[in-house]
GROMACS .gro file of C-alpha atoms in nm:
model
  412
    1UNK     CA    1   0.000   0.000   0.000
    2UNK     CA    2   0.112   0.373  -0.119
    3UNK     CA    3   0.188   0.597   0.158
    4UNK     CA    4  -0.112   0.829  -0.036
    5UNK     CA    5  -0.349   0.573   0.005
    6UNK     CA    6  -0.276   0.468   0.380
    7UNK     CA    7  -0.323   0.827   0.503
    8UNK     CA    8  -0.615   0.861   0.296
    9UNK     CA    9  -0.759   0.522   0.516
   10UNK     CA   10  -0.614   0.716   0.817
   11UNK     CA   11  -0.850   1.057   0.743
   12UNK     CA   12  -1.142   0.836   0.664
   13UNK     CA   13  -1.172   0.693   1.020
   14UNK     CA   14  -1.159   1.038   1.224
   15UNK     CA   15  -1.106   1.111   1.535
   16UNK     CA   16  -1.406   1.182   1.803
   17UNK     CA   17  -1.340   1.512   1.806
   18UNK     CA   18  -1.378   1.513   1.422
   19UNK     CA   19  -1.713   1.311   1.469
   20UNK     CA   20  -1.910   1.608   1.267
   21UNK     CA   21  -1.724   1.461   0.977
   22UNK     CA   22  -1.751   1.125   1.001
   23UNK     CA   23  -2.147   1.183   0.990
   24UNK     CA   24  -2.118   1.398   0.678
   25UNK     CA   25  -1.966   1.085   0.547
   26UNK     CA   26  -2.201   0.889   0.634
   27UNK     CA   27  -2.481   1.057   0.487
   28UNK     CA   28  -2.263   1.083   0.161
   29UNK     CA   29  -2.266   0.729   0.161
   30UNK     CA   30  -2.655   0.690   0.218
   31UNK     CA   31  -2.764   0.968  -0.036
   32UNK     CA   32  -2.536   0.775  -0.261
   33UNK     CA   33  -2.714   0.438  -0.188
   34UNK     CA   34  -3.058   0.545  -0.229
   35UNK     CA   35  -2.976   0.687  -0.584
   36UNK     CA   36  -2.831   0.407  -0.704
   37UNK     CA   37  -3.092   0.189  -0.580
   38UNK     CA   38  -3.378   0.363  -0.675
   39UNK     CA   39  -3.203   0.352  -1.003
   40UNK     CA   40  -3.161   0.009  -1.027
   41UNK     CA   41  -3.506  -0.115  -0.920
   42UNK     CA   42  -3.705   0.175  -1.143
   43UNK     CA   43  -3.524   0.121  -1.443
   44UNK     CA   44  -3.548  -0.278  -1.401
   45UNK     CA   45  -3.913  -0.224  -1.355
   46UNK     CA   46  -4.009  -0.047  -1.635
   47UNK     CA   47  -3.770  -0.218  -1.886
   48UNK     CA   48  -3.976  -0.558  -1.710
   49UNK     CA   49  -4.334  -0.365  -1.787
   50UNK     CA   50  -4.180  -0.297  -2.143
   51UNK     CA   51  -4.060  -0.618  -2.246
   52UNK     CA   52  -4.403  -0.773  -2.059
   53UNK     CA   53  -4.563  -0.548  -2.237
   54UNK     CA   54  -4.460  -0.630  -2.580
   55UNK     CA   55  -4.484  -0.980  -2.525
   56UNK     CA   56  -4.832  -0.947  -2.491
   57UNK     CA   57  -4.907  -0.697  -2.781
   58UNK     CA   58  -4.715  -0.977  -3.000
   59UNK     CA   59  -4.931  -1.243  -2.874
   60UNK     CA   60  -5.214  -1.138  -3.014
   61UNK     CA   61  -5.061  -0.973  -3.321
   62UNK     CA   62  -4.820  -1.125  -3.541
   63UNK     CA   63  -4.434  -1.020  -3.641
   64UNK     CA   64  -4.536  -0.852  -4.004
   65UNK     CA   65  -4.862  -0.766  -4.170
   66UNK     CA   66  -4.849  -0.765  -4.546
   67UNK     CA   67  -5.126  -0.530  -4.730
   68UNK     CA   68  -5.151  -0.413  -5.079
   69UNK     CA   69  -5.165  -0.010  -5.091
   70UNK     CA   70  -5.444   0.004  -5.320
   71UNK     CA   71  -5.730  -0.260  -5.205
   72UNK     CA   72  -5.800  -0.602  -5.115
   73UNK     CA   73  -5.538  -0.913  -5.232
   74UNK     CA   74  -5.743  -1.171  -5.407
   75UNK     CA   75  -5.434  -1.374  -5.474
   76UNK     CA   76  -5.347  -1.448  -5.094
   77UNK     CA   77  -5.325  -1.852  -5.132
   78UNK     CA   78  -4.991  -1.812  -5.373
   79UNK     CA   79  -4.888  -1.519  -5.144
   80UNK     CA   80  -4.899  -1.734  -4.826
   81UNK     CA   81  -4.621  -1.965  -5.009
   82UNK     CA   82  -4.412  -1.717  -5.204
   83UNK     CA   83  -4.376  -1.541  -4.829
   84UNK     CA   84  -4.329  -1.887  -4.609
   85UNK     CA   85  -4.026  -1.949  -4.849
   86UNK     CA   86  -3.815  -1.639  -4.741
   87UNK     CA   87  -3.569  -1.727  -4.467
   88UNK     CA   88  -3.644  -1.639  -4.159
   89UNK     CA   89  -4.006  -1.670  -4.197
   90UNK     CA   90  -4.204  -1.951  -3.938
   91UNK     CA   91  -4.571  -1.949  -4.072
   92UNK     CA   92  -4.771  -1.710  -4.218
   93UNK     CA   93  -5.161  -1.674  -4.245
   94UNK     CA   94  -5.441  -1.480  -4.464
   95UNK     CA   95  -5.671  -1.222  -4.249
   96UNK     CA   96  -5.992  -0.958  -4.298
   97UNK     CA   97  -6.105  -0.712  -4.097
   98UNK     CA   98  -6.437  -0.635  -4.001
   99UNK     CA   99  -6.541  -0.344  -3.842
  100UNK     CA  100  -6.911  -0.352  -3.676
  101UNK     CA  101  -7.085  -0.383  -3.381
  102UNK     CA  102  -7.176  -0.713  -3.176
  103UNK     CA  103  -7.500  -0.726  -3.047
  104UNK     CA  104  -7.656  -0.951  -2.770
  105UNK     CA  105  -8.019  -1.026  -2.601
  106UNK     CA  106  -7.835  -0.827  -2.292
  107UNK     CA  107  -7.591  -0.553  -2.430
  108UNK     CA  108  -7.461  -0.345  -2.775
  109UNK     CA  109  -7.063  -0.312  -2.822
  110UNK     CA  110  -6.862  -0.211  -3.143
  111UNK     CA  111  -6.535  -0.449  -3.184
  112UNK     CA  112  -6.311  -0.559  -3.388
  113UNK     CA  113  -6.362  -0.839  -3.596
  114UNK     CA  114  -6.082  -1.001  -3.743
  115UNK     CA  115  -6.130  -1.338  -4.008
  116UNK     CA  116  -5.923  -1.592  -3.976
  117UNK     CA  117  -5.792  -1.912  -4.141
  118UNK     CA  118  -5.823  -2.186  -3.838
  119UNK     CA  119  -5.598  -2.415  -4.011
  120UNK     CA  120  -5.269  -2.148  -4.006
  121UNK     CA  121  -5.397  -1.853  -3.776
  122UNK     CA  122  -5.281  -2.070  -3.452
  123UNK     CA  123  -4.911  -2.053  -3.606
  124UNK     CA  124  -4.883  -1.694  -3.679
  125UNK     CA  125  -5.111  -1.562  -3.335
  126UNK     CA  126  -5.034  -1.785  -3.017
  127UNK     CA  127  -5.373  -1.658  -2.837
  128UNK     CA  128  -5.531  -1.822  -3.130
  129UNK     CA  129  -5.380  -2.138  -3.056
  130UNK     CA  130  -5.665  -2.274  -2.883
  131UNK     CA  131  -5.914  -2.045  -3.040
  132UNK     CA  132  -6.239  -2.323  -3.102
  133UNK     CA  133  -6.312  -2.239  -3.507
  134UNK     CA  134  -6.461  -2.508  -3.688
  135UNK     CA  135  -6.264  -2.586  -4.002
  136UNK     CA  136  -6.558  -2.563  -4.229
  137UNK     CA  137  -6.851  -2.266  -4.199
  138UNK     CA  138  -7.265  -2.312  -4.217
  139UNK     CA  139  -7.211  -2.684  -4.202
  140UNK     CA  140  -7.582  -2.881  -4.250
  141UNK     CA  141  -7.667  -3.071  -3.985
  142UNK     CA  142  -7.763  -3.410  -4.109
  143UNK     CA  143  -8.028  -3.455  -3.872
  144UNK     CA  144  -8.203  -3.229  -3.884
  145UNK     CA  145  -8.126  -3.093  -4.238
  146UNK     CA  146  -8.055  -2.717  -4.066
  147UNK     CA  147  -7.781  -2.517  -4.167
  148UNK     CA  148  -7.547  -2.439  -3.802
  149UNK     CA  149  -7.492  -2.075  -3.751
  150UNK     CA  150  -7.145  -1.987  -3.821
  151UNK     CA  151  -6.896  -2.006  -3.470
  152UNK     CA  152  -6.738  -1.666  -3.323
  153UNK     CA  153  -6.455  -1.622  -3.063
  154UNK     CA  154  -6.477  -1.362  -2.813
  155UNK     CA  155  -6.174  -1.191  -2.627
  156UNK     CA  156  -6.315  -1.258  -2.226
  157UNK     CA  157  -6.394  -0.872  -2.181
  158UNK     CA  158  -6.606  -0.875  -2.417
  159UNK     CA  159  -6.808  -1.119  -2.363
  160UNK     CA  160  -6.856  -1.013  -2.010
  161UNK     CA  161  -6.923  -0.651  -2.161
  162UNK     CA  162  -7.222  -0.833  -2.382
  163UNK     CA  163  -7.328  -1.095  -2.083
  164UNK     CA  164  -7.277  -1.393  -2.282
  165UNK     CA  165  -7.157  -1.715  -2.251
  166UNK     CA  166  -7.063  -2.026  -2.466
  167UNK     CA  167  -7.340  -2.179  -2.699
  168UNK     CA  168  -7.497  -1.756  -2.676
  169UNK     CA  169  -7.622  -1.654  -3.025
  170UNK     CA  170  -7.508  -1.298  -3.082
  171UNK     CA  171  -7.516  -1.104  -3.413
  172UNK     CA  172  -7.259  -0.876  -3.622
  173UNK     CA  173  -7.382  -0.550  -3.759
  174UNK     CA  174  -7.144  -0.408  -4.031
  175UNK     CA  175  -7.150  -0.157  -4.316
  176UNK     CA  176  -6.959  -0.415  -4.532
  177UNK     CA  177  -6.660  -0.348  -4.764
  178UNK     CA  178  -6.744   0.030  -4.894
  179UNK     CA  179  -6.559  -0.028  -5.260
  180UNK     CA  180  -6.779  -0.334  -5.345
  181UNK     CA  181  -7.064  -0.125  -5.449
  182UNK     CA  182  -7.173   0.234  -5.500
  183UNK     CA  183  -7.484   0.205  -5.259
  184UNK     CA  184  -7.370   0.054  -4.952
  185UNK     CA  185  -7.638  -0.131  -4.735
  186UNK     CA  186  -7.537  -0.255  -4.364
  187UNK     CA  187  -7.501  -0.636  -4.313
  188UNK     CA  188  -7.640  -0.837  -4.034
  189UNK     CA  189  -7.507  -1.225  -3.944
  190UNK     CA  190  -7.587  -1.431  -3.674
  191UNK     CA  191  -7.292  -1.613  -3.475
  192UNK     CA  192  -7.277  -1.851  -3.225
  193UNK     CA  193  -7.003  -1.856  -2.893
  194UNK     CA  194  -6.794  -2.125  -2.960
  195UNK     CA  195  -6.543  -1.996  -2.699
  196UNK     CA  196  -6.305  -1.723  -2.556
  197UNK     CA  197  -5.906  -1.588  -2.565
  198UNK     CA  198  -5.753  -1.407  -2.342
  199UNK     CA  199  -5.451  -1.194  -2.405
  200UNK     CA  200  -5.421  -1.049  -2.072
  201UNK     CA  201  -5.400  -0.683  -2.295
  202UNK     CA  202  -5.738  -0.521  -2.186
  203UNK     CA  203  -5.696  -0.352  -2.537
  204UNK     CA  204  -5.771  -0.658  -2.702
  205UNK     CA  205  -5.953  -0.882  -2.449
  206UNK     CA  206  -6.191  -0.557  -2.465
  207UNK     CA  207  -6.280  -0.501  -2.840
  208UNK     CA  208  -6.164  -0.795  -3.028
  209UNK     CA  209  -6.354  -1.114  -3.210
  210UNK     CA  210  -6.243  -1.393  -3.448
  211UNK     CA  211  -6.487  -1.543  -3.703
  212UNK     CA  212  -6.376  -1.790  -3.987
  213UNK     CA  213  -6.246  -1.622  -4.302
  214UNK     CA  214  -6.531  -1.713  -4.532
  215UNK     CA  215  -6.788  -1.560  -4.282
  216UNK     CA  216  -6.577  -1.256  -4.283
  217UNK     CA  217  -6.573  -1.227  -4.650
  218UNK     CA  218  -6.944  -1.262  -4.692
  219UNK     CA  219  -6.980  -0.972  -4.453
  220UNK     CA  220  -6.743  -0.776  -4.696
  221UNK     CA  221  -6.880  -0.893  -4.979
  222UNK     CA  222  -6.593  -0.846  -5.136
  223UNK     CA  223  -6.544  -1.227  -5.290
  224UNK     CA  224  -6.250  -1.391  -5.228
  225UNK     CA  225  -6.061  -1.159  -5.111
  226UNK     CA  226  -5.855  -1.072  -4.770
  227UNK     CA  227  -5.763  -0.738  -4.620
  228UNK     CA  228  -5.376  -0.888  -4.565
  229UNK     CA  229  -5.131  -1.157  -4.446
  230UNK     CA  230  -4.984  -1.187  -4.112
  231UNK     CA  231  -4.659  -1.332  -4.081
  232UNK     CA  232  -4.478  -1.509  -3.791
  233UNK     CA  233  -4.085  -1.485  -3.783
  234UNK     CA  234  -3.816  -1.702  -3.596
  235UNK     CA  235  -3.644  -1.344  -3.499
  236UNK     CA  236  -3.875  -1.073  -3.335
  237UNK     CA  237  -3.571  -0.835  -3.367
  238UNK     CA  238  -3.503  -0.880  -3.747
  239UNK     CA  239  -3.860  -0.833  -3.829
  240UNK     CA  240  -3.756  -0.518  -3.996
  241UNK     CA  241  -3.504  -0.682  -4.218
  242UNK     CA  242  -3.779  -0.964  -4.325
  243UNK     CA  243  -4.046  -0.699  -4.376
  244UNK     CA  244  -3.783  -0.566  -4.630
  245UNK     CA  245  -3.767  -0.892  -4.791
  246UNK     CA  246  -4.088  -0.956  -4.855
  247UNK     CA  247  -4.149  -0.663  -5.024
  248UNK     CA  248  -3.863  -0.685  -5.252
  249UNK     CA  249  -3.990  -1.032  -5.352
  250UNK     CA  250  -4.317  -0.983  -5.366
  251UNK     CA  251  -4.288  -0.639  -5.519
  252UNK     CA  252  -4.513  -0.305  -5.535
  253UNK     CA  253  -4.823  -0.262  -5.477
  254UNK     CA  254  -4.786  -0.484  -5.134
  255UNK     CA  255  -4.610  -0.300  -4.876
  256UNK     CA  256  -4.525  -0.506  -4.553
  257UNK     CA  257  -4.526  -0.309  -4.192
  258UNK     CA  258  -4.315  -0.494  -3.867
  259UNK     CA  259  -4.467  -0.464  -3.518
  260UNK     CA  260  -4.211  -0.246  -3.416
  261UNK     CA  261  -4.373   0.028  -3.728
  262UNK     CA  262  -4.730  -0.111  -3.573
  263UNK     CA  263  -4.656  -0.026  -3.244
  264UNK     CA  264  -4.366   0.258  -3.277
  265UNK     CA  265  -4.543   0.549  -3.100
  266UNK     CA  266  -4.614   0.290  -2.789
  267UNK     CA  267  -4.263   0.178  -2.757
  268UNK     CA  268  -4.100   0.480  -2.860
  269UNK     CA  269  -4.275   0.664  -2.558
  270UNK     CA  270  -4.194   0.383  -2.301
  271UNK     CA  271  -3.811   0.424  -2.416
  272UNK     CA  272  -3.809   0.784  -2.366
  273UNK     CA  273  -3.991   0.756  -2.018
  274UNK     CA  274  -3.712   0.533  -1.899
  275UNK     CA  275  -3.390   0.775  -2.038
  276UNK     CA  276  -3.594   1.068  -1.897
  277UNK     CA  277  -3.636   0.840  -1.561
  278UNK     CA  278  -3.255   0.769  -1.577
  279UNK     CA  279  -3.142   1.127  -1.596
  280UNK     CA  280  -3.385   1.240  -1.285
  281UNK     CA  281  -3.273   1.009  -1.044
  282UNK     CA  282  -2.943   1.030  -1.191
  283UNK     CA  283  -2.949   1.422  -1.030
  284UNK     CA  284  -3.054   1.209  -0.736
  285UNK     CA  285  -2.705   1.073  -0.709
  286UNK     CA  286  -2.559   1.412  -0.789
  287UNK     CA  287  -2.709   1.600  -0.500
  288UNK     CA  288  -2.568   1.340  -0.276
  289UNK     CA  289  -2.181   1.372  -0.412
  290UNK     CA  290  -2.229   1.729  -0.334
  291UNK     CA  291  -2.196   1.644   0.041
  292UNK     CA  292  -1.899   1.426  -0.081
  293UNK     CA  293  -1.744   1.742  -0.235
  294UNK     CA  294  -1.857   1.935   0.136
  295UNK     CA  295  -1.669   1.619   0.363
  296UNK     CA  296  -1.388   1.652   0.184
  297UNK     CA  297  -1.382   2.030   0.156
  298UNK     CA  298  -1.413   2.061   0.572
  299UNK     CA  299  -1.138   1.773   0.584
  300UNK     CA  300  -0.906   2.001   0.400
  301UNK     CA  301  -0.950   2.224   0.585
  302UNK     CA  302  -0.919   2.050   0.928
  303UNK     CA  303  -0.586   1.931   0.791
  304UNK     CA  304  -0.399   2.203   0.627
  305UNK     CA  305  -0.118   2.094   0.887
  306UNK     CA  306  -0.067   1.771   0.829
  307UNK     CA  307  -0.076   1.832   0.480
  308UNK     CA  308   0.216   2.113   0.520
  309UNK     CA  309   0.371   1.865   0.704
  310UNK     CA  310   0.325   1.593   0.472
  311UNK     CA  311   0.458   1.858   0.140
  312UNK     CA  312   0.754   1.970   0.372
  313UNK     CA  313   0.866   1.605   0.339
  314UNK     CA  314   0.859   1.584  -0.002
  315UNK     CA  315   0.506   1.506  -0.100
  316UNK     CA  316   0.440   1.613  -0.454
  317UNK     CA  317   0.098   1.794  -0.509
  318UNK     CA  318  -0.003   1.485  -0.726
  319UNK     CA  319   0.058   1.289  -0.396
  320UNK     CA  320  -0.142   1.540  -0.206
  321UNK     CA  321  -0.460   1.535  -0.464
  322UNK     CA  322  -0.440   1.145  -0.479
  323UNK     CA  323  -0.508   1.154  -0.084
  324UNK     CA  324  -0.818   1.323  -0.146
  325UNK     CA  325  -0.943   1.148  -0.411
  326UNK     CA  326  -0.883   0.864  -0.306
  327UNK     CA  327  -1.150   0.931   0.028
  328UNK     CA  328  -1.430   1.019  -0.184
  329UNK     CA  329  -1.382   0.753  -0.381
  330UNK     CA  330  -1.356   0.537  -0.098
  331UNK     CA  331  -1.733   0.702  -0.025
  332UNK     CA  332  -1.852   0.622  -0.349
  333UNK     CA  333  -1.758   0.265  -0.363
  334UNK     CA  334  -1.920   0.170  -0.064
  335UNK     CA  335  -2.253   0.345  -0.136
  336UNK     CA  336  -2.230   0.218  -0.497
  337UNK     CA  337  -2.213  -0.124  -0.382
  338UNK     CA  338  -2.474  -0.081  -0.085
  339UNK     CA  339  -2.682   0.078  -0.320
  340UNK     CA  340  -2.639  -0.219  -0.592
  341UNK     CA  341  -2.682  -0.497  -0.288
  342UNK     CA  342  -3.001  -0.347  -0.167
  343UNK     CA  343  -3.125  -0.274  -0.538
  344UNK     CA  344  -3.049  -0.626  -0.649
  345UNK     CA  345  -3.246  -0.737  -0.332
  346UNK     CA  346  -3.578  -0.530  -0.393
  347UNK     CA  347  -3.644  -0.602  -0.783
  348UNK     CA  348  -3.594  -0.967  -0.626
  349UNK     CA  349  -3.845  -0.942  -0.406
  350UNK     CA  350  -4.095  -0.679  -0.648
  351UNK     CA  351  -4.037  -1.008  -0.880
  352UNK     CA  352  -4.170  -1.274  -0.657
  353UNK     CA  353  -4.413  -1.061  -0.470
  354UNK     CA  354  -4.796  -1.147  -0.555
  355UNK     CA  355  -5.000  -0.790  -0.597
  356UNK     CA  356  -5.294  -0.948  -0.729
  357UNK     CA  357  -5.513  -0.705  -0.570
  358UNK     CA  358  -5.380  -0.456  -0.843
  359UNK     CA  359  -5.520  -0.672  -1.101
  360UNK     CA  360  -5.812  -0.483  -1.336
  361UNK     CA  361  -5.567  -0.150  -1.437
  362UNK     CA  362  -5.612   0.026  -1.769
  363UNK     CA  363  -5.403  -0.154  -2.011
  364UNK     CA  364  -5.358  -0.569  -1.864
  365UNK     CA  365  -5.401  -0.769  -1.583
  366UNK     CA  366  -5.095  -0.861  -1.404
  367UNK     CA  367  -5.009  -1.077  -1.071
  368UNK     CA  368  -4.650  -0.949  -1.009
  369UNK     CA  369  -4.445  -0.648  -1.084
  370UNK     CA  370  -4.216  -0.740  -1.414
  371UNK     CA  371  -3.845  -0.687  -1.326
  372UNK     CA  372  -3.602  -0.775  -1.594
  373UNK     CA  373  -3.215  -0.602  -1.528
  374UNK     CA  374  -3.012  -0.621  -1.798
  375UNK     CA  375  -2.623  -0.626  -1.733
  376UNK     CA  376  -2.620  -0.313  -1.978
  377UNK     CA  377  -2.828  -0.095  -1.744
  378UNK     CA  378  -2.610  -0.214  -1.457
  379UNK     CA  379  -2.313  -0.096  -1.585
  380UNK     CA  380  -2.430   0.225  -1.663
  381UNK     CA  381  -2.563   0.323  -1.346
  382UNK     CA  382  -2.252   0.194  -1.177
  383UNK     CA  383  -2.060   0.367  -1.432
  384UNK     CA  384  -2.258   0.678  -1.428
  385UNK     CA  385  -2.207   0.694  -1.025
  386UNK     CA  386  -1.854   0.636  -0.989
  387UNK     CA  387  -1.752   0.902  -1.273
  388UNK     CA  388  -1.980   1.156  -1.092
  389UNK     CA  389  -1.843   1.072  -0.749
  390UNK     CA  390  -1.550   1.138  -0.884
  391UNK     CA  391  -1.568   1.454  -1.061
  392UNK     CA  392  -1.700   1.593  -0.712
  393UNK     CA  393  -1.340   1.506  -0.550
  394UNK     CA  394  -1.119   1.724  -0.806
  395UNK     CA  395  -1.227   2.096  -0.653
  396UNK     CA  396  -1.139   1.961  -0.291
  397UNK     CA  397  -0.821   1.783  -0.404
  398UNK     CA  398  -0.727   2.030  -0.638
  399UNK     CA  399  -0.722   2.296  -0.338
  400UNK     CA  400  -0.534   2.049  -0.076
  401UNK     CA  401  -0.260   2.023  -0.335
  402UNK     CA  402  -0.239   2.400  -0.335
  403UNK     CA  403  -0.155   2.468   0.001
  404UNK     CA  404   0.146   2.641   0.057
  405UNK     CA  405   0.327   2.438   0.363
  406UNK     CA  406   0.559   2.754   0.504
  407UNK     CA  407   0.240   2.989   0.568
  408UNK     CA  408   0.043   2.679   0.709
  409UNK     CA  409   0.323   2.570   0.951
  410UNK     CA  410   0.360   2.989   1.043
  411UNK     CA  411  -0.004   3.049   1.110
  412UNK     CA  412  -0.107   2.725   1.254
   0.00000   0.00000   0.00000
């Protein structure tokens, strides 16, 4: 050990009658803590509610969504192979949307009603892996020679919205597909309940409803048409780079839009929250090295003798600001890593805590506070402390290094 670094141990453990000190230290070290900790368990929690989050939004909604820019595709069936080809791509499946209203004996609601293939949907949506569909629509019943009403799927909140329940005949009120005719007359189709999803997004467990895709085109009345193709891929992240595939093979007028285009505003605002969030507490840590800059300040000053003493014998002033820096540091370090320990320990327990009484908020249901911390974010708080800590022990250092040892020995 340097003979710069063993005095600086010797001025961190003060004397009683230097006791005002010691406590100025000590609250250094526990403004220090706090920031880093509240640091580490806010931005683990929201980067847990984002990724949570988007887990959700992307089971119910697939990677890509391929459209053509100027109406319906009516070639979908050689689309759905020319696009399961490209690399990278897991399933893909045709879709129409249907916007109306659902009505029941009990209740009116307008949702979203999305047609779906039963055979492929399940590969490309996950919530629609169980989804009940019956592979074939208005089957006859050869019993009773009756046609069956065609099946619909109701996101949970919706059905509790209408007051249904499975086996429930409700019916679909829509104006149709506008560009299939000049006069446009409003189309009404029984359904019956063949079962429920739920996403655990209120979004969609509140609006949304699958029906097979021929029902959905004879609401449109636009023949055999779809509104798109949804697309599964093996790599969430490079969905941008497959969206740009499949529109240079498949050419214009499709155009092909990524959940990360679908969802940008969402995500994009939930990013900036959590920079903004680490710059605030951030100034959290910075008011705290303040009273590292003050300790060491009223140390220098309490040894402007010692340090004569210390330059008299040949200490150099690099020596001298070394000393210094070396005790805030000191301060840092140990409130870093308090404030790191006790972090650490709260997302833990926020992780494994069960708030189920929170369950019903705004946008989905959830039975535990999401905490994902990412080595990344670690580092950077860590980082981010440390540097600051030690930018606040230059001024003090800086002056102790300046002290000129003949008038301190003269006046002292």
């Amino acid at each position: 050990m340097t003979f710069e670094y063993f005095i600086g141990g010797r001025y961190l453990r003060a004397r009683q009658k230097q006791a005002f000190i010691t406590l100025i230290t000590v609250l250094s070290m526990a403004g220090i803590t706090v920031g880093v900790m509240a640091l580490i368990v806010v931005i683990g929690v929201m980067k847990g509610f984002e990724d949570d989050l988007r887990n959700r939004i992307l089971g119910g909604q697939s990677h890509v969504v391929v459209k053509r820019e100027d109406g319906a595709v009516t070639d979908y069936h050689r689309l759905v192979k020319e696009v399961e080809k490209i690399d990278g791509v897991e399933a893909a499946t045709p879709f129409s949307d249907v916007q109306g209203v659902l009505r029941s004996k009990y209740s009116i609601s307008p949702a979203r009603i999305k047609g779906i293939d039963p055979s492929t949907a399940g590969r490309v949506i996950k919530t629609l892996k169980d989804v009940s569909l019956p592979r074939d629509t208005g089957l006859t019943n050869p019993q009773d020679n009756q046609t069956k009403l065609p099946a619909i799927v109701l996101a949970k909140e919706l059905a509790n919205n209408l007051g249904v329940q499975k086996g429930d005949i409700i019916s679909l009120i829509s104006p149709g597909d506008s560009r299939s005719s000049i006069i446009q007359f409003p189309v009404m189709k029984q359904f019956e309940i063949s079962g429920f999803f739920k996403s655990g997004l209120y979004e969609y467990d509140n609006s949304f409803a699958y029906i097979h895709l021929k029902d959905a085109q004879k609401v449109l009345r636009g023949g055999d048409s779809v509104t798109g193709i949804e697309v599964r891929i093996k790599n969430i992240y490079k969905s941008k780079k497959i969206a740009q595939l499949i529109d240079a093979k498949l050419g214009l007028p499709y155009r092909s839009q990524d959940w990360m285009q679908l969802n940008q505003t969402l995500f994009q605002a939930m990013k900036t929250e959590r920079r903004v969030m680490f710059i605030i507490l951030t100034l959290t840590i910075l008011v705290a090295t303040f009273s590292i800059a003050s300790t060491l300040i009223m140390l220098v000053i309490g040894k402007r003798k010692d340090i004569a003493i210390l330059k008299a014998m040949g200490a150099t002033n690099k020596s001298i600001r070394k000393i210094f820096v070396f005790n805030g540091m000191v301060i840092g370090f140990i409130g870093t890593g308090l404030g790191l320990g006790l972090g650490l320990l709260l997302s833990t327990i926020l992780k494994h805590y069960d708030i189920s009484h929170l369950t019903g908020g705004i946008y989905y249901l959830i039975n535990s506070v999401p905490v994902k911390l990412e080595l990344v974010d670690i580092i950077a708080i860590i980082s981010a402390t440390l540097v600051i800590c030690y930018l606040a022990t230059l001024y003090p250092a800086r002056q102790a290094a300046k002290i000129n040892p003949a008038d301190s020995i003269r006046y002292s």
